[in-house]
XYZ file of C-alpha atoms in Angstrom:
64
model
C -20.350 1.216 -16.035
C -18.060 3.187 -13.743
C -14.322 3.174 -14.469
C -12.019 2.556 -11.525
C -9.535 5.377 -11.055
C -6.022 4.390 -10.086
C -3.080 6.080 -8.414
C 0.569 5.198 -9.075
C 2.189 4.129 -5.799
C 6.013 4.118 -5.659
C 7.777 2.245 -2.851
C 10.760 0.053 -2.093
C 10.608 -3.745 -2.221
C 10.067 -4.160 1.551
C 7.105 -1.778 1.605
C 5.679 -3.463 -1.488
C 5.640 -6.786 0.362
C 3.682 -5.179 3.208
C 1.212 -3.744 0.675
C 0.785 -7.138 -1.017
C -0.003 -8.697 2.361
C -2.468 -5.905 3.190
C -4.099 -6.413 -0.214
C -4.917 -10.034 0.684
C -7.241 -8.782 3.445
C -8.893 -5.945 1.539
C -8.246 -5.688 -2.185
C -6.986 -2.305 -3.394
C -4.222 -3.112 -5.901
C -5.311 -2.681 -9.509
C -1.990 -3.612 -11.111
C 1.462 -4.729 -9.983
C 3.792 -2.964 -12.423
C 7.315 -3.824 -11.234
C 9.479 -4.088 -8.099
C 8.777 -0.501 -7.049
C 5.420 0.465 -8.553
C 1.797 -0.482 -8.011
C -1.442 1.046 -9.220
C -3.940 1.211 -6.374
C -7.579 2.268 -6.308
C -7.758 6.050 -5.915
C -10.708 5.717 -3.524
C -8.566 3.589 -1.178
C -5.381 5.676 -1.278
C -5.904 7.527 2.022
C -6.884 4.344 3.892
C -3.956 2.390 2.440
C -1.445 5.116 3.335
C -2.826 5.271 6.891
C -2.679 1.488 7.311
C 0.814 1.370 5.831
C 1.997 4.034 8.254
C 0.633 1.955 11.146
C 2.380 -1.170 9.848
C 5.687 0.655 9.426
C 5.472 2.020 12.982
C 5.128 -1.549 14.265
C 8.382 -2.433 12.516
C 10.382 0.550 13.723
C 13.348 -0.390 15.888
C 14.216 1.763 18.867
C 16.927 1.562 21.524
C 14.740 3.297 24.116
């Protein structure tokens, strides 16, 4: 049996909500610790960070 390695992910409450929504489509959260911390699968960390960056760019407000 292979143990799943996890990575502690620290974020604010708004980002955590985005991550929880992303997790519904493709599961990567191992444990929801509190308002600002999640443990995610180490193998998915790069993909999750990339997807999160894309989501945050969509929500960026600009006056231009």
